[in-house]
Amino acid sequence: MHTPYSGGMKNLPATGAAPHKAAILAIILASYVMIVLDTSIVLTGLPRIQSELGFSDTGLAWVQSAYTLTFGGLLLLAARAGDTFGRRRLLQWGLALFTLASLAIGVARSPAMLIAARAIQGAGAAILAPSTLALLQTTFTDARERTRAIALYSATAGIAASVGMVLGGVLAEWLSWRVGFFINLPIGVAMLVAARRFIAESDRSQGRFDVAGAAASTLGMSALVYGLIRSAGAGWGDALTQGALAAGVLLLAAFLVIERRAAQPIMPLRLFADAQRNAAYGARLLFLGAMIGFFFFTTQFLQRVLHYPPSLTGLAFLPMTLLNFGVALCVPRLTRRWGNARLLACGLLTTLLGMAWLSRVDVGTAYWLGVALPMLLIGAGQGMTLSPLTAAGVAGVPAQDAGAASGIVNVAHQLGNSLGLASLVAISAFGARHLAGAALLAHRVTVALGGAAAMLALALLLVLCARTEGKVA
């Protein structure tokens, strides 16, 4: 049973009328931009961060991993908390925590301080991400409005990731890598003020909070993500890697048992009864695994094989970013013409073709023919893919489960990043025993991107099989 949050009428926008949808959408998109931007903006700036703060090669990986660990580990708990305590409140908490952590990162003077701040920032992102998608879902109830809003939301993810690569490289070389995090301060403050003015508090769920489920999911996700991240550096045979993965699997198995019995679960298992959403979750995990590998390895190829400086490395992604943006703007019209499933399959196929082409790079590859052109296909495919994936992941979900469903979408997103990168780093060493220097790195990039193409092929197969059965709308 769900009853209105006490005092909820006082939290309505000043107009007292219908919600200001344009303002709410702007708040949601700006908040999500901060999350995605800070996932990618550090990649092209990592060499400068390492030299300035004195990170070791191993320690440098935790600049990204600390963020991913807390982000992935806390997502389900934060998503259900929004349903329980109010989505506007969680949005504001997430914005405040993320903004303060960004300030701490920008002023960090040691590796330990930077890693701790990145972990806190990941916790803020875990609170913020499901709140934004849940608010979008409950604000835009008309089918056409929701398609357009989800298209913009998904386009934001792809474009912000690409822009982060460009911006990170330019700032690292021309100003400072710290500026990329200071950018969040005025945006975060503005969004806090706007959220209080334009967003009404959602209804709050009544009943007991699922403490056991929250603990099992958070600890299980954290252990699993930690094990996957550690495997990339320590290897799959490492005792701590194996222990963390085993603990994660056992805790998540316990979590499923708890959720089956809980009166008010943080992740209702009924959300997995729909084949359309299940296909979307699996395809999202595979797609994001391929895309994080693309960004990670292509950046290294540009800097260490083609010897591009950070700023030029970032600008090398610009053609892809522009095409991504243009295609994403056409998604609502394409969805009405082709349908969600057909557009999703077309996007995955286009991305697959680009990734397979890019996987053929070597030390003699020229940028425009061997890198830029396949990146255009990847950008167009990404623009077509993310919106249908997001729409399918929250399709048919009742309002009281909006936070939980959006949490699962974001969990698939973050697990795809963690599992994808760890797996591609692990397989990139195959067949490289007798290579060295630029030839070694080019070989690793080729193998890794070939693996990314295989992930995309599996995602496409999953979507096509679901469509053949008539279960993906």
XYZ file of C-alpha atoms in Angstrom:
473
model
C 0.000 0.000 0.000
C 1.348 3.432 -0.969
C 0.068 6.636 0.570
C 1.051 10.228 -0.190
C 4.059 11.576 1.632
C 2.836 13.715 4.515
C 3.108 17.366 3.622
C 3.564 16.429 -0.041
C 1.256 19.187 -1.256
C 3.618 21.751 0.232
C 6.419 20.419 -1.925
C 4.694 21.113 -5.222
C 6.226 23.677 -7.542
C 5.282 27.262 -6.872
C 2.681 27.228 -9.638
C 0.651 24.632 -7.747
C -0.400 23.263 -11.148
C 0.923 20.536 -13.382
C 4.624 19.768 -13.040
C 6.962 21.946 -15.106
C 8.070 19.116 -17.367
C 10.675 21.073 -19.337
C 12.394 22.182 -16.132
C 12.236 18.681 -14.634
C 13.722 17.178 -17.808
C 16.509 19.770 -17.758
C 17.308 18.889 -14.131
C 17.316 15.164 -14.910
C 19.555 15.538 -17.963
C 22.006 17.939 -16.314
C 22.307 15.624 -13.303
C 22.909 12.614 -15.521
C 25.491 14.511 -17.573
C 27.578 14.981 -14.416
C 27.477 11.245 -13.665
C 28.448 10.043 -17.129
C 30.933 12.843 -17.761
C 32.940 11.983 -14.661
C 33.110 8.342 -15.700
C 34.911 9.201 -18.952
C 36.600 12.551 -18.328
C 39.380 10.967 -16.281
C 40.483 8.520 -18.990
C 42.377 10.985 -21.178
C 43.663 12.805 -18.090
C 45.085 9.763 -16.291
C 48.717 10.290 -17.407
C 48.684 13.834 -15.951
C 47.032 12.641 -12.730
C 49.705 9.956 -12.374
C 52.619 12.346 -12.855
C 51.202 15.088 -10.603
C 50.131 12.972 -7.632
C 52.689 10.164 -7.922
C 50.387 7.204 -8.553
C 51.924 3.830 -9.255
C 50.754 1.990 -12.375
C 48.622 -0.318 -10.234
C 47.298 2.433 -8.014
C 46.249 4.539 -10.990
C 43.602 1.990 -11.923
C 41.780 2.773 -8.687
C 41.067 6.338 -9.822
C 38.402 4.748 -12.021
C 37.801 1.585 -10.021
C 36.966 3.310 -6.722
C 34.185 5.197 -8.494
C 32.844 2.095 -10.233
C 33.000 0.002 -7.067
C 30.776 2.211 -4.914
C 28.563 3.136 -7.858
C 27.787 -0.490 -8.704
C 27.658 -1.676 -5.108
C 25.124 0.865 -3.832
C 22.789 1.130 -6.833
C 20.024 -1.262 -5.794
C 19.897 0.083 -2.259
C 19.716 3.679 -3.481
C 17.126 2.867 -6.121
C 14.695 1.327 -3.644
C 15.407 4.052 -1.108
C 13.998 6.554 -3.604
C 10.701 4.650 -3.669
C 10.703 4.441 0.128
C 11.871 7.905 1.207
C 10.945 10.091 -1.782
C 12.685 10.570 -5.112
C 13.194 14.319 -4.864
C 14.876 13.882 -1.502
C 17.190 11.182 -2.876
C 17.926 13.322 -5.931
C 18.981 16.188 -3.676
C 21.097 13.935 -1.447
C 22.807 12.462 -4.486
C 23.475 15.879 -6.014
C 24.898 17.243 -2.766
C 27.172 14.248 -2.159
C 28.359 14.117 -5.773
C 29.093 17.858 -5.854
C 31.023 17.876 -2.558
C 33.044 14.847 -3.662
C 33.869 16.613 -6.940
C 35.273 19.526 -4.938
C 37.363 17.112 -2.840
C 38.743 15.463 -6.005
C 39.642 18.839 -7.481
C 41.711 19.819 -4.420
C 43.195 16.351 -3.742
C 46.933 16.403 -2.930
C 47.600 12.680 -2.522
C 46.574 9.407 -4.159
C 44.721 8.317 -1.008
C 42.648 11.499 -0.887
C 41.771 11.270 -4.571
C 40.741 7.610 -4.374
C 38.622 8.211 -1.246
C 36.893 11.177 -2.888
C 36.235 9.150 -6.039
C 34.633 6.421 -3.914
C 32.356 8.991 -2.253
C 31.543 10.445 -5.651
C 30.535 6.963 -6.810
C 28.173 6.700 -3.822
C 26.620 10.025 -4.830
C 26.228 8.760 -8.396
C 24.564 5.569 -7.119
C 21.966 7.699 -5.307
C 21.533 10.114 -8.197
C 21.331 7.820 -11.246
C 18.222 5.744 -10.385
C 16.478 8.842 -9.005
C 16.837 10.634 -12.346
C 15.468 7.744 -14.409
C 12.607 7.092 -11.959
C 11.596 10.774 -12.027
C 11.653 10.716 -15.817
C 9.464 7.638 -15.893
C 6.854 9.014 -13.471
C 6.836 12.574 -14.876
C 6.335 11.684 -18.537
C 3.334 9.362 -18.611
C 2.206 10.056 -22.190
C 3.720 7.485 -24.565
C 5.061 10.011 -27.095
C 6.418 12.318 -24.384
C 8.118 9.426 -22.635
C 9.728 8.177 -25.867
C 11.165 11.623 -26.511
C 12.319 12.063 -22.897
C 13.982 8.635 -22.769
C 15.647 9.309 -26.123
C 17.154 12.518 -24.743
C 18.148 10.756 -21.514
C 19.864 7.942 -23.396
C 21.479 10.322 -25.863
C 22.892 12.165 -22.871
C 24.649 8.987 -21.728
C 26.336 8.341 -25.051
C 27.153 11.957 -25.852
C 28.421 12.808 -22.356
C 30.737 9.783 -22.448
C 32.213 10.938 -25.750
C 32.353 14.599 -24.723
C 34.106 13.512 -21.524
C 36.891 11.994 -23.599
C 37.285 15.203 -25.604
C 36.989 17.526 -22.627
C 39.270 15.449 -20.400
C 42.103 15.529 -22.904
C 41.781 19.234 -23.703
C 41.595 20.290 -20.053
C 44.459 18.005 -18.982
C 46.800 19.488 -21.586
C 45.715 23.129 -21.733
C 44.589 23.847 -18.137
C 44.487 21.081 -15.528
C 42.749 17.763 -15.059
C 41.255 19.285 -11.878
C 39.103 21.700 -13.889
C 37.015 18.787 -15.151
C 35.808 18.148 -11.608
C 35.399 21.803 -10.625
C 32.889 22.123 -13.488
C 30.464 20.076 -11.378
C 30.269 22.691 -8.612
C 28.111 25.361 -10.308
C 26.059 22.690 -12.083
C 25.400 20.790 -8.852
C 24.404 23.891 -6.886
C 22.102 25.082 -9.685
C 20.425 21.671 -9.903
C 19.858 21.569 -6.120
C 18.085 24.920 -6.246
C 16.080 23.942 -9.334
C 15.061 20.568 -7.870
C 13.629 22.229 -4.786
C 11.675 24.677 -6.922
C 10.347 22.520 -9.745
C 10.152 18.894 -8.529
C 7.349 17.754 -6.249
C 8.140 15.014 -3.755
C 6.914 11.594 -4.786
C 4.667 9.381 -2.714
C 6.508 7.414 -0.060
C 6.108 3.697 0.423
C 4.784 2.578 3.764
C 6.085 -0.455 5.596
C 9.379 -1.815 6.828
C 12.565 -1.220 4.900
C 14.237 -4.371 3.583
C 17.420 -4.076 5.675
C 18.594 -7.664 5.081
C 18.079 -7.368 1.339
C 19.810 -3.984 1.252
C 22.834 -5.348 3.122
C 23.089 -8.518 1.017
C 22.736 -6.670 -2.306
C 25.157 -3.892 -1.395
C 27.839 -6.210 -0.016
C 27.310 -8.751 -2.788
C 27.499 -6.176 -5.581
C 30.529 -4.535 -3.978
C 32.345 -7.865 -3.630
C 31.511 -8.893 -7.194
C 32.558 -5.556 -8.705
C 35.732 -5.527 -6.602
C 36.625 -9.041 -7.744
C 36.046 -8.184 -11.394
C 38.123 -5.021 -11.155
C 40.938 -6.737 -9.250
C 41.079 -9.567 -11.781
C 42.213 -7.123 -14.456
C 45.411 -6.405 -12.517
C 45.986 -9.428 -10.282
C 44.627 -12.099 -12.604
C 41.830 -14.627 -12.226
C 44.079 -16.968 -10.218
C 44.615 -14.429 -7.433
C 43.244 -15.697 -4.104
C 41.649 -12.384 -3.153
C 40.037 -12.076 -6.592
C 38.553 -15.557 -6.287
C 37.456 -14.947 -2.701
C 35.733 -11.677 -3.595
C 33.951 -13.217 -6.584
C 32.848 -16.232 -4.538
C 31.612 -13.990 -1.731
C 29.779 -11.819 -4.229
C 28.008 -14.797 -5.817
C 27.023 -16.259 -2.428
C 25.757 -12.928 -1.110
C 23.745 -12.277 -4.261
C 22.266 -15.783 -4.048
C 21.279 -15.014 -0.447
C 19.847 -11.719 -1.666
C 17.533 -13.535 -4.111
C 16.284 -15.804 -1.312
C 15.668 -12.771 0.912
C 13.840 -10.901 -1.849
C 11.587 -13.853 -2.517
C 10.431 -13.790 1.113
C 10.500 -10.052 1.893
C 7.192 -8.224 2.300
C 8.595 -5.070 0.670
C 11.730 -6.063 -1.278
C 14.213 -3.504 -2.577
C 14.241 -5.410 -5.873
C 10.872 -7.029 -6.587
C 11.560 -10.264 -8.447
C 8.362 -9.717 -10.413
C 10.344 -7.204 -12.485
C 12.152 -10.186 -14.061
C 8.924 -11.865 -15.167
C 8.893 -9.804 -18.358
C 11.035 -11.180 -21.206
C 11.289 -7.773 -22.877
C 13.016 -6.266 -19.838
C 15.222 -9.328 -19.316
C 16.499 -9.116 -22.899
C 17.120 -5.395 -22.429
C 19.102 -5.977 -19.207
C 21.307 -8.627 -20.813
C 21.876 -6.631 -24.000
C 22.677 -3.511 -21.969
C 25.304 -5.358 -19.936
C 26.983 -6.667 -23.106
C 26.718 -3.362 -24.973
C 28.247 -1.330 -22.140
C 31.004 -3.911 -21.719
C 31.925 -3.451 -25.381
C 31.737 0.352 -25.208
C 33.936 0.771 -22.110
C 36.503 -1.446 -23.843
C 36.272 0.723 -26.954
C 36.949 3.949 -25.040
C 39.686 2.452 -22.865
C 41.700 0.727 -25.604
C 41.171 3.290 -28.366
C 42.467 6.012 -26.056
C 45.610 3.987 -25.401
C 46.070 3.262 -29.104
C 45.843 6.942 -30.010
C 48.282 8.052 -27.291
C 50.809 5.224 -27.226
C 50.804 3.910 -30.806
C 49.891 6.969 -32.879
C 51.569 9.228 -30.260
C 48.737 11.742 -29.983
C 48.894 14.225 -27.061
C 45.928 14.225 -24.614
C 44.147 17.143 -26.301
C 44.376 15.605 -29.772
C 43.327 12.229 -28.366
C 40.169 13.824 -27.010
C 39.479 15.679 -30.258
C 39.902 12.423 -32.205
C 36.557 11.315 -30.705
C 34.774 14.482 -31.888
C 33.462 13.177 -35.266
C 31.939 10.211 -33.467
C 30.405 12.478 -30.827
C 28.772 14.770 -33.378
C 27.244 11.873 -35.320
C 26.090 10.255 -32.071
C 24.286 13.459 -31.147
C 22.651 13.828 -34.551
C 21.407 10.241 -34.665
C 20.152 10.358 -31.069
C 17.986 13.380 -31.869
C 16.282 11.339 -34.606
C 15.471 8.412 -32.298
C 11.879 9.441 -31.388
C 10.965 9.693 -35.088
C 12.815 6.470 -35.923
C 11.077 4.668 -33.050
C 7.650 5.678 -34.346
C 8.576 4.502 -37.858
C 10.480 1.272 -37.115
C 9.485 0.285 -33.592
C 11.726 -0.109 -30.549
C 13.002 -3.635 -31.247
C 13.892 -3.030 -34.896
C 15.724 0.198 -34.073
C 17.608 -1.556 -31.259
C 18.707 -4.376 -33.597
C 19.811 -1.867 -36.241
C 21.812 0.103 -33.673
C 23.559 -2.998 -32.356
C 24.383 -4.182 -35.886
C 25.832 -0.778 -36.841
C 27.955 -0.687 -33.686
C 29.111 -4.259 -34.314
C 30.255 -3.421 -37.845
C 32.197 -0.395 -36.605
C 33.818 -2.340 -33.768
C 34.832 -5.228 -36.037
C 36.386 -2.731 -38.475
C 38.227 -0.875 -35.705
C 39.598 -4.162 -34.315
C 41.859 -4.416 -37.403
C 44.139 -1.516 -36.322
C 47.912 -2.010 -36.174
C 51.048 0.116 -35.873
C 50.704 1.317 -39.472
C 47.031 2.312 -39.286
C 46.140 5.829 -40.473
C 43.659 7.738 -38.305
C 41.070 8.789 -40.885
C 40.638 5.461 -42.649
C 41.408 2.986 -39.876
C 40.060 4.815 -36.799
C 37.782 7.745 -37.649
C 35.535 5.934 -40.145
C 34.793 2.909 -37.935
C 34.288 5.295 -35.010
C 31.564 7.021 -37.046
C 29.719 3.705 -37.313
C 30.149 3.133 -33.577
C 28.829 6.624 -32.826
C 25.787 6.176 -35.062
C 25.084 2.764 -33.553
C 25.392 4.077 -30.012
C 22.973 6.886 -30.851
C 20.404 4.324 -32.015
C 20.938 1.754 -29.265
C 20.884 3.351 -25.814
C 17.387 4.823 -25.986
C 15.629 1.572 -27.028
C 17.629 -0.314 -24.383
C 16.533 2.122 -21.682
C 12.913 2.157 -22.821
C 12.740 -1.655 -22.857
C 14.323 -1.828 -19.395
C 11.531 0.189 -17.758
C 8.628 -0.803 -20.022
C 5.413 -1.695 -18.242
C 6.735 -1.051 -14.743
C 4.178 0.299 -12.228
C 4.940 3.644 -10.588
C 5.696 2.118 -7.184
C 8.495 0.035 -8.717
C 9.947 2.798 -10.909
C 12.978 3.285 -8.675
C 13.717 -0.427 -8.452
C 13.433 -0.896 -12.233
C 15.662 2.081 -12.949
C 18.124 0.701 -10.410
C 18.330 -2.582 -12.323
C 18.957 -0.660 -15.567
C 21.820 1.196 -13.906
C 23.163 -1.991 -12.294
C 23.323 -3.614 -15.741
C 25.097 -0.479 -16.962
C 27.749 -0.527 -14.234
C 28.220 -4.296 -14.223
C 28.684 -4.095 -17.991
C 31.425 -1.516 -17.478
C 33.178 -3.532 -14.761
C 32.821 -7.006 -16.239
C 33.486 -5.811 -19.783
C 36.696 -3.958 -18.992
C 38.046 -6.695 -16.729
C 37.300 -9.387 -19.317
C 38.761 -7.450 -22.253
C 41.922 -6.555 -20.341
C 42.340 -10.227 -19.448
C 41.921 -11.533 -23.008
C 44.024 -8.756 -24.559
C 47.204 -10.549 -23.433
C 46.467 -13.671 -25.522
C 49.133 -14.312 -28.153
C 51.283 -11.358 -27.076
C 54.181 -13.256 -25.472
C 56.790 -12.459 -28.138
C 55.760 -8.840 -28.817
C 57.023 -5.596 -27.297
C 56.549 -1.838 -27.510
C 53.992 -0.372 -29.899
C 53.475 -3.737 -31.593
C 52.489 -5.270 -28.239
C 49.967 -2.547 -27.466
C 48.518 -2.647 -30.995
C 48.065 -6.414 -30.632
C 46.292 -5.997 -27.302
C 43.999 -3.362 -28.746
C 43.149 -5.607 -31.692
C 42.345 -8.598 -29.481
C 40.361 -6.509 -26.992
C 38.269 -4.794 -29.652
C 37.675 -8.153 -31.300
C 36.311 -9.294 -27.942
C 34.146 -6.178 -27.789
C 32.754 -7.045 -31.218
C 31.896 -10.521 -29.922
C 30.002 -8.954 -27.000
C 27.980 -6.847 -29.435
C 27.231 -9.922 -31.540
C 25.882 -11.702 -28.449
C 23.766 -8.670 -27.547
C 22.348 -8.586 -31.081
C 21.608 -12.325 -30.962
C 19.799 -11.888 -27.641
C 17.612 -9.104 -29.036
C 16.859 -10.960 -32.270
C 15.896 -14.135 -30.412
C 13.543 -12.196 -28.132
C 12.039 -10.449 -31.147
C 11.568 -13.727 -33.009
C 9.580 -15.016 -30.048
C 7.478 -11.870 -30.250
C 8.365 -10.758 -26.732
C 10.211 -7.505 -27.375
C 7.826 -4.749 -28.417
